[in-house]
Amino acid sequence: MNRRIKEKYLKIFIPLLIGLIFILILWFGYKFIFQKKLSFLETIDKSVYADINYDAIYGIHLNFKGSIVLPENYNNMQLVLANGKDEINIPIEIKENDGKKEFVTSNLINKGINLEFLPAGTYYLLIKASTMENNKEIDKYFSVTNQTDYNNLEYYTLTKEGKNNKIAIEWNTYEECPTLRFTIKETSLPNDVYDITIDPGHGGVDVGAIGYLNGVEYHESNLNLKVSLALKKILEERGYKVAITRTEDTNIEIYDKGGSAVLANETKSKFNFALHHNSFEYQAEELNGLEVYVASDIEFDFANLLIENIINETGTQISPKEIYQTVPGIYQRYFSEDDILEDEVQPSNKTTSMIYYYNIRELGGISTKSTNDGRYKDINGYPANPYNKANVTTEPYLLELGYVNNEENLKLIIGNEEKYALGIANALKKYLETEY
Ligand SMILES: [Zn+2]
């Protein structure tokens, strides 16, 4: 071959060869990265799907309710997050109903899947069940369909050592198979997302309860603010991003932007602490000590830690008040028949199974049966709660830290705001250390 022809061949052949190698690398790279994930989804049994008819994130917990009619001879039904490599078993309660298996992750709104403990990765929510094939027990996976009124969910874990995980929970389809995909990735918090919200009760013209000691008048609104600012400081020192409804002696309307019934959900905070002090003006007996007001249908682990740690740090006591008390220190106040007749009380569609206090009921969205849709705005002046139908909300607590018109109690409260704050912060620390 003469030199000129050889050069001409090389000029065509070498770029062709490089191009071919490049295409091969792309092809095998694509197969290597995607095949594993896709092949797992291909193993899903598409003969039946489970219906998911409820999903809600409340605080740090995610709950599902659903049902499935499994094919005959299937046993050991489980709910799992799986990807073909790793598998996380999600405890469920199953009820048999007319050949249908109805399942729930928890009937308590602050239990279920603890989102703080999910490892990074991509997972699919699936039903796993076993059957006999050729005298061998084999596992099959079934996918889930969305029968809720909601679409995708999004969650940011609490800040831990300066880091957060973003959890995207998305409805998708893979080759006509519906899927619910969890994508968990390390990230930092966007500007508008916070860990915790603190709500110092009252403020401005609304001074709240009033107490007197040595001729000095004390306003609940100021005492609430002092504990709240101390708590904000401690939580920030512990690395949390903290939102607060006020830092001065002012107050904004509860359903306005940044208001008490709104801020925690605006900031996607995992917990909301409404801090108050009490008075017994309308009660015959002299009261003293701590009351923790909570939502209905919850596990009391965190509420009990709040009581234990606040008492530990301050030396206060559990309030002896019996009205609305569920167990010592923990209170659940529901609407009474009389409350329901009163139009002055803000929510719409009130029932006696709803919590009376807006800073619990309205902050929890569908989990706490939030009900203010604004229909009585002309009567009571309250606009709708923008998170009235939210299924991703904060977990709210209302703390009555002590009685300001009990002199002994007021002495313990004044100047001890840091101790009360430390008690709350330590309770949170202990709660998050254990996977409840
Ligand atoms: Zn108050």
Coordinates of C-alpha atoms and ligand atoms in Angstrom, one line a residue:
M1 CA 0.0 0.0 0.0
N2 CA 1.5 3.3 -0.8
R3 CA 1.8 6.0 1.8
R4 CA -1.0 8.3 0.5
I5 CA -3.6 5.6 0.5
K6 CA -2.4 4.4 3.9
E7 CA -2.8 7.9 5.3
K8 CA -6.2 8.2 3.7
Y9 CA -7.3 4.9 5.3
L10 CA -6.1 6.0 8.7
K11 CA -7.8 9.3 8.4
I12 CA -11.2 7.5 8.0
F13 CA -10.5 4.3 10.0
I14 CA -9.1 5.9 13.3
P15 CA -12.0 8.3 13.9
L16 CA -14.5 5.5 13.1
L17 CA -12.8 3.2 15.6
I18 CA -12.7 6.0 18.3
G19 CA -16.4 6.6 17.6
L20 CA -17.3 3.0 17.9
I21 CA -15.4 2.6 21.2
F22 CA -17.1 5.7 22.5
I23 CA -20.5 4.3 21.6
L24 CA -19.6 1.0 23.2
I25 CA -18.5 2.7 26.4
L26 CA -21.7 4.7 26.6
W27 CA -23.8 1.6 26.0
F28 CA -22.1 -0.6 28.6
G29 CA -22.0 2.3 31.0
Y30 CA -25.7 2.9 30.6
K31 CA -26.4 -0.9 31.1
F32 CA -24.1 -1.1 34.1
I33 CA -25.8 1.9 35.8
F34 CA -29.4 1.3 35.0
Q35 CA -29.9 -2.4 34.3
K36 CA -29.7 -3.4 38.0
K37 CA -32.4 -1.0 39.1
L38 CA -34.7 -1.8 36.1
S39 CA -34.3 -5.5 36.3
F40 CA -35.5 -5.4 40.0
L41 CA -38.7 -3.5 38.9
E42 CA -39.1 -6.2 36.2
T43 CA -39.4 -8.9 38.8
I44 CA -42.5 -7.2 40.4
D45 CA -45.6 -9.3 40.0
K46 CA -48.0 -7.2 38.1
S47 CA -51.1 -9.3 38.5
V48 CA -52.3 -7.3 41.5
Y49 CA -51.4 -4.0 43.2
A50 CA -52.0 -2.7 46.7
D51 CA -54.1 0.5 47.0
I52 CA -52.6 3.2 49.2
N53 CA -55.6 5.2 50.4
Y54 CA -53.9 7.3 53.1
D55 CA -50.5 8.9 53.5
A56 CA -49.4 11.6 55.9
I57 CA -46.2 12.9 57.4
Y58 CA -46.6 14.2 60.9
G59 CA -43.5 15.5 62.6
I60 CA -40.8 12.9 61.8
H61 CA -43.2 10.0 61.1
L62 CA -44.8 8.8 57.8
N63 CA -47.9 6.7 57.9
F64 CA -49.7 4.7 55.2
K65 CA -53.0 2.9 55.1
G66 CA -53.9 0.6 52.3
S67 CA -55.3 -2.7 51.1
I68 CA -54.5 -5.6 48.8
V69 CA -56.2 -8.7 47.6
L70 CA -53.3 -11.1 47.3
P71 CA -53.5 -14.1 44.8
E72 CA -54.3 -17.4 46.5
N73 CA -51.7 -19.3 48.6
Y74 CA -49.6 -16.3 49.5
N75 CA -48.4 -15.9 53.0
N76 CA -46.1 -13.8 55.3
M77 CA -47.3 -10.4 53.9
Q78 CA -44.9 -7.6 54.6
L79 CA -44.5 -3.9 53.6
V80 CA -40.9 -3.2 52.5
L81 CA -38.8 -0.5 51.0
A82 CA -36.6 -2.4 48.5
N83 CA -34.4 -1.8 45.5
G84 CA -33.1 -5.3 44.7
K85 CA -30.1 -5.0 47.0
D86 CA -31.2 -3.5 50.3
E87 CA -34.5 -4.1 52.0
I88 CA -36.1 -2.3 54.9
N89 CA -39.0 -4.0 56.6
I90 CA -41.8 -1.6 57.7
P91 CA -43.9 -3.0 60.5
I92 CA -47.6 -3.0 59.7
E93 CA -50.8 -4.2 61.4
I94 CA -53.0 -6.3 59.0
K95 CA -56.7 -6.8 59.2
E96 CA -58.4 -9.4 57.1
N97 CA -61.7 -8.1 55.6
D98 CA -63.6 -10.1 53.1
G99 CA -60.5 -11.6 51.4
K100 CA -58.9 -8.2 51.4
K101 CA -55.9 -7.5 53.6
E102 CA -56.1 -4.0 55.1
F103 CA -52.9 -2.7 56.4
V104 CA -51.7 0.3 58.4
T105 CA -48.2 1.4 59.5
S106 CA -49.6 2.7 62.7
N107 CA -52.9 4.0 64.1
L108 CA -51.0 6.6 66.1
I109 CA -50.1 9.6 64.1
N110 CA -46.7 10.1 65.6
K111 CA -45.6 6.5 65.0
G112 CA -45.1 4.6 61.8
I113 CA -42.0 5.1 59.6
N114 CA -39.4 7.2 61.3
L115 CA -38.0 9.3 58.4
E116 CA -35.0 10.3 60.4
F117 CA -33.6 6.8 60.3
L118 CA -34.0 5.9 56.6
P119 CA -30.6 5.4 55.0
A120 CA -29.6 7.2 51.8
G121 CA -30.5 5.5 48.5
T122 CA -33.4 4.7 46.2
Y123 CA -36.2 2.4 47.3
Y124 CA -39.6 1.4 46.2
L125 CA -42.5 0.8 48.5
L126 CA -43.7 -2.8 47.9
I127 CA -45.8 -5.5 49.4
K128 CA -43.7 -8.7 49.8
A129 CA -45.3 -12.1 50.2
S130 CA -44.2 -15.7 49.9
T131 CA -45.7 -18.6 48.0
M132 CA -44.7 -22.2 47.2
E133 CA -43.4 -22.9 43.7
N134 CA -42.1 -26.4 42.8
N135 CA -41.9 -27.2 46.5
K136 CA -39.8 -24.2 47.2
E137 CA -40.8 -21.1 49.1
I138 CA -40.3 -18.0 47.0
D139 CA -40.8 -14.3 47.6
K140 CA -42.8 -12.1 45.3
Y141 CA -43.2 -8.3 45.3
F142 CA -46.3 -6.3 44.5
S143 CA -46.3 -2.6 43.8
V144 CA -48.7 0.1 45.1
T145 CA -51.2 2.5 43.4
N146 CA -52.1 6.0 44.6
Q147 CA -55.8 6.2 45.8
T148 CA -55.2 9.2 48.0
D149 CA -56.1 12.8 47.2
Y150 CA -52.5 13.7 47.4
N151 CA -49.5 13.4 45.1
N152 CA -45.7 13.4 45.9
L153 CA -44.4 14.0 49.4
E154 CA -41.2 15.8 50.4
Y155 CA -39.3 15.8 53.7
Y156 CA -36.1 17.2 55.0
T157 CA -34.6 15.4 58.0
L158 CA -33.6 17.4 61.1
T159 CA -30.1 18.9 61.0
K160 CA -27.6 16.5 62.4
E161 CA -23.9 17.5 62.5
G162 CA -24.7 20.2 59.9
K163 CA -26.2 17.7 57.5
N164 CA -29.7 16.8 56.3
N165 CA -31.3 14.2 54.1
K166 CA -33.9 15.2 51.5
I167 CA -36.5 12.5 51.0
A168 CA -38.5 12.7 47.8
I169 CA -41.4 10.3 47.8
E170 CA -42.8 10.2 44.3
W171 CA -45.5 8.4 42.4
N172 CA -44.1 7.1 39.1
T173 CA -44.7 4.4 36.5
Y174 CA -42.1 1.9 35.1
E175 CA -43.3 0.2 32.0
E176 CA -47.0 0.6 33.0
C177 CA -46.2 -0.6 36.5
P178 CA -47.1 2.1 39.1
T179 CA -44.4 2.7 41.7
L180 CA -43.9 4.8 44.8
R181 CA -40.2 5.7 44.8
F182 CA -38.2 7.0 47.8
T183 CA -35.1 9.0 46.9
I184 CA -33.0 9.8 49.9
K185 CA -30.0 12.1 49.3
E186 CA -27.7 14.1 51.5
T187 CA -28.3 17.9 51.2
S188 CA -28.4 21.1 53.2
L189 CA -31.6 22.9 54.1
P190 CA -33.0 25.3 51.5
N191 CA -33.5 28.9 52.9
D192 CA -37.2 28.4 53.6
V193 CA -36.9 25.1 55.4
Y194 CA -36.3 24.9 59.2
D195 CA -36.0 22.2 61.8
I196 CA -38.1 23.5 64.7
T197 CA -40.6 26.3 65.3
I198 CA -41.1 28.0 68.7
D199 CA -44.3 30.0 69.4
P200 CA -44.2 32.3 72.4
G201 CA -47.9 32.6 73.3
H202 CA -49.7 36.0 73.3
G203 CA -47.8 39.4 72.9
G204 CA -48.6 43.0 72.2
V205 CA -52.0 44.0 73.6
D206 CA -52.7 40.4 74.5
V207 CA -50.7 40.0 77.7
G208 CA -52.1 36.6 78.6
A209 CA -52.2 35.5 82.3
I210 CA -51.1 38.1 84.9
G211 CA -49.3 37.4 88.2
Y212 CA -47.9 39.6 91.1
L213 CA -44.8 39.1 93.2
N214 CA -43.5 41.7 95.7
G215 CA -45.7 44.4 94.1
V216 CA -44.4 43.7 90.6
E217 CA -46.8 42.8 87.8
Y218 CA -45.7 39.9 85.5
H219 CA -47.3 39.2 82.1
E220 CA -47.5 35.8 80.6
S221 CA -46.6 37.1 77.2
N222 CA -43.1 38.3 78.5
L223 CA -42.5 35.1 80.4
N224 CA -43.3 33.0 77.3
L225 CA -41.0 35.1 75.2
K226 CA -38.1 34.7 77.7
V227 CA -38.3 30.9 77.7
S228 CA -38.8 30.9 73.9
L229 CA -35.7 33.0 73.2
A230 CA -33.6 30.8 75.7
L231 CA -34.9 27.7 73.9
K232 CA -34.1 29.1 70.5
K233 CA -30.5 29.9 71.7
I234 CA -29.9 26.3 73.1
L235 CA -31.4 24.6 70.0
E236 CA -29.3 26.8 67.7
E237 CA -26.2 25.9 69.7
R238 CA -27.1 22.3 69.2
G239 CA -27.1 22.9 65.4
Y240 CA -30.8 23.3 64.7
K241 CA -32.3 25.9 62.4
V242 CA -35.1 27.5 64.5
A243 CA -38.1 29.6 63.4
I244 CA -40.0 31.7 65.9
T245 CA -43.3 33.5 65.7
R246 CA -42.1 36.6 67.5
T247 CA -38.9 38.0 69.1
E248 CA -40.5 41.1 70.6
D249 CA -43.6 42.1 72.5
T250 CA -45.8 42.1 69.4
N251 CA -48.2 39.6 67.9
I252 CA -49.4 38.7 64.4
E253 CA -52.8 37.2 63.5
I254 CA -52.7 33.5 64.0
Y255 CA -53.6 32.5 60.4
D256 CA -51.5 35.2 58.7
K257 CA -48.1 34.5 57.2
G258 CA -45.7 33.7 60.1
G259 CA -48.6 33.4 62.5
S260 CA -48.9 30.8 65.3
A261 CA -51.2 28.4 63.3
V262 CA -49.1 28.7 60.1
L263 CA -45.3 29.3 60.6
A264 CA -44.3 25.8 61.6
N265 CA -45.8 24.4 58.3
E266 CA -44.6 27.3 56.2
T267 CA -41.1 26.5 57.4
K268 CA -41.6 22.7 57.2
S269 CA -40.6 22.4 60.8
K270 CA -40.7 19.0 62.3
F271 CA -41.8 20.2 65.8
N272 CA -43.7 23.2 67.1
F273 CA -43.5 24.2 70.7
A274 CA -46.2 26.7 71.8
L275 CA -45.0 28.0 75.1
H276 CA -47.4 29.4 77.7
H277 CA -47.9 30.1 81.4
N278 CA -51.2 29.5 83.1
S279 CA -53.5 31.1 85.6
F280 CA -56.4 29.6 87.6
E281 CA -58.8 32.6 87.5
Y282 CA -61.7 30.5 86.6
Q283 CA -60.9 27.5 88.8
A284 CA -61.7 27.2 92.5
E285 CA -58.5 25.4 93.6
E286 CA -55.0 26.9 93.6
L287 CA -53.0 25.1 91.0
N288 CA -49.2 24.8 90.5
G289 CA -46.9 23.1 87.9
L290 CA -46.6 21.8 84.4
E291 CA -49.2 20.7 81.9
V292 CA -48.4 19.3 78.4
Y293 CA -51.3 19.6 75.9
V294 CA -51.1 17.1 73.0
A295 CA -53.0 15.9 69.9
S296 CA -55.3 12.9 70.0
D297 CA -54.2 9.5 68.6
I298 CA -50.5 9.9 69.6
E299 CA -47.9 8.0 71.5
F300 CA -46.9 9.8 74.7
D301 CA -43.1 9.0 74.5
F302 CA -42.1 12.6 73.7
A303 CA -44.7 14.2 75.9
N304 CA -43.4 12.1 78.9
L305 CA -39.8 13.0 78.1
L306 CA -40.8 16.7 78.1
I307 CA -42.4 16.3 81.6
E308 CA -39.5 14.3 82.9
N309 CA -36.8 16.7 81.6
I310 CA -38.5 19.9 82.5
I311 CA -39.0 18.7 86.1
N312 CA -35.4 17.5 86.2
E313 CA -34.0 20.9 85.2
T314 CA -36.4 23.2 87.1
G315 CA -37.7 21.2 90.1
T316 CA -41.3 22.0 89.2
Q317 CA -44.1 19.5 89.6
I318 CA -46.8 17.9 87.5
S319 CA -50.0 20.0 87.7
P320 CA -52.7 18.4 89.8
K321 CA -55.4 19.7 87.4
E322 CA -57.7 16.9 86.5
I323 CA -59.9 18.5 83.8
Y324 CA -58.7 17.4 80.3
Q325 CA -56.1 15.2 81.9
T326 CA -55.4 11.9 80.1
V327 CA -52.5 10.7 82.3
P328 CA -50.6 12.7 84.9
G329 CA -49.0 15.8 83.2
I330 CA -50.5 15.1 79.7
Y331 CA -53.7 16.8 78.7
Q332 CA -56.1 16.4 75.7
R333 CA -58.8 19.0 75.5
Y334 CA -61.6 18.2 73.0
F335 CA -64.5 20.4 72.0
S336 CA -67.4 20.1 74.3
E337 CA -71.0 20.1 73.1
D338 CA -71.1 23.7 74.4
D339 CA -68.0 24.7 72.5
I340 CA -69.5 23.4 69.3
L341 CA -72.5 25.6 69.7
E342 CA -70.3 28.7 70.0
D343 CA -69.6 30.4 66.7
E344 CA -66.9 32.5 68.3
V345 CA -64.7 29.4 68.4
Q346 CA -62.9 29.5 65.0
P347 CA -63.1 26.1 63.3
S348 CA -65.7 24.9 60.9
N349 CA -67.3 21.4 61.2
K350 CA -66.4 21.0 64.9
T351 CA -66.9 17.6 66.5
T352 CA -66.2 16.3 70.0
S353 CA -63.4 14.2 68.7
M354 CA -61.4 17.3 67.7
I355 CA -58.8 19.0 69.9
Y356 CA -60.0 22.4 71.1
Y357 CA -56.7 24.3 70.9
Y358 CA -55.9 25.7 67.4
N359 CA -52.1 25.5 68.0
I360 CA -52.4 21.7 68.1
R361 CA -55.5 20.9 65.9
E362 CA -54.7 23.4 63.0
L363 CA -51.0 22.8 62.9
G364 CA -51.4 19.0 62.4
G365 CA -53.4 19.3 59.1
I366 CA -55.3 16.1 58.3
S367 CA -53.5 14.1 61.1
T368 CA -55.1 16.3 63.8
K369 CA -58.4 16.9 62.0
S370 CA -57.6 20.5 61.2
T371 CA -60.9 22.1 60.3
N372 CA -60.7 25.9 59.8
D373 CA -61.6 26.4 56.1
G374 CA -62.5 30.0 56.7
R375 CA -66.3 29.6 56.3
Y376 CA -67.0 31.6 59.4
K377 CA -64.6 34.5 58.6
D378 CA -67.5 37.0 58.6
I379 CA -68.6 35.9 62.1
N380 CA -65.3 35.2 63.9
G381 CA -62.8 37.1 61.7
Y382 CA -60.6 34.1 61.1
P383 CA -59.4 33.5 57.6
A384 CA -58.9 29.8 56.4
N385 CA -55.9 27.9 57.7
P386 CA -53.8 27.6 54.5
Y387 CA -52.6 24.1 55.8
N388 CA -56.2 23.0 56.5
K389 CA -55.9 19.9 54.3
A390 CA -52.1 19.4 54.5
N391 CA -50.9 15.9 54.8
V392 CA -47.3 16.9 55.6
T393 CA -47.2 18.9 58.8
T394 CA -45.4 19.6 62.0
E395 CA -45.9 17.7 65.3
P396 CA -47.2 20.4 67.7
Y397 CA -47.0 20.6 71.5
L398 CA -48.6 23.2 73.8
L399 CA -46.7 23.6 77.1
E400 CA -48.3 25.4 80.0
L401 CA -45.1 25.7 82.0
G402 CA -46.6 26.9 85.3
Y403 CA -49.2 29.1 87.1
V404 CA -48.2 32.8 87.3
N405 CA -50.9 33.6 89.9
N406 CA -49.5 31.1 92.3
E407 CA -46.8 32.9 94.2
E408 CA -44.6 29.8 94.8
N409 CA -44.9 28.8 91.2
L410 CA -44.1 32.4 89.9
K411 CA -41.0 32.4 92.1
L412 CA -39.8 29.3 90.4
I413 CA -40.6 30.7 86.9
I414 CA -38.9 34.1 87.2
G415 CA -35.3 34.0 86.2
N416 CA -35.3 30.3 85.5
E417 CA -36.2 30.5 81.8
E418 CA -32.9 28.9 80.8
K419 CA -33.7 25.9 83.0
Y420 CA -37.2 25.4 81.4
A421 CA -35.6 25.8 78.0
L422 CA -32.9 23.3 78.8
G423 CA -35.5 20.8 79.9
I424 CA -37.4 21.0 76.6
A425 CA -34.1 20.8 74.6
N426 CA -32.9 17.8 76.5
A427 CA -36.3 16.0 76.0
L428 CA -35.9 16.5 72.3
K429 CA -32.4 15.2 72.3
K430 CA -33.4 12.0 74.2
Y431 CA -36.4 11.5 71.9
L432 CA -34.3 11.7 68.8
E433 CA -31.6 9.4 70.1
T434 CA -34.1 6.5 70.2
E435 CA -35.9 5.2 67.2
Y436 CA -39.4 5.4 68.4
Ligands
ZN1 ZN -51.4 31.5 77.3

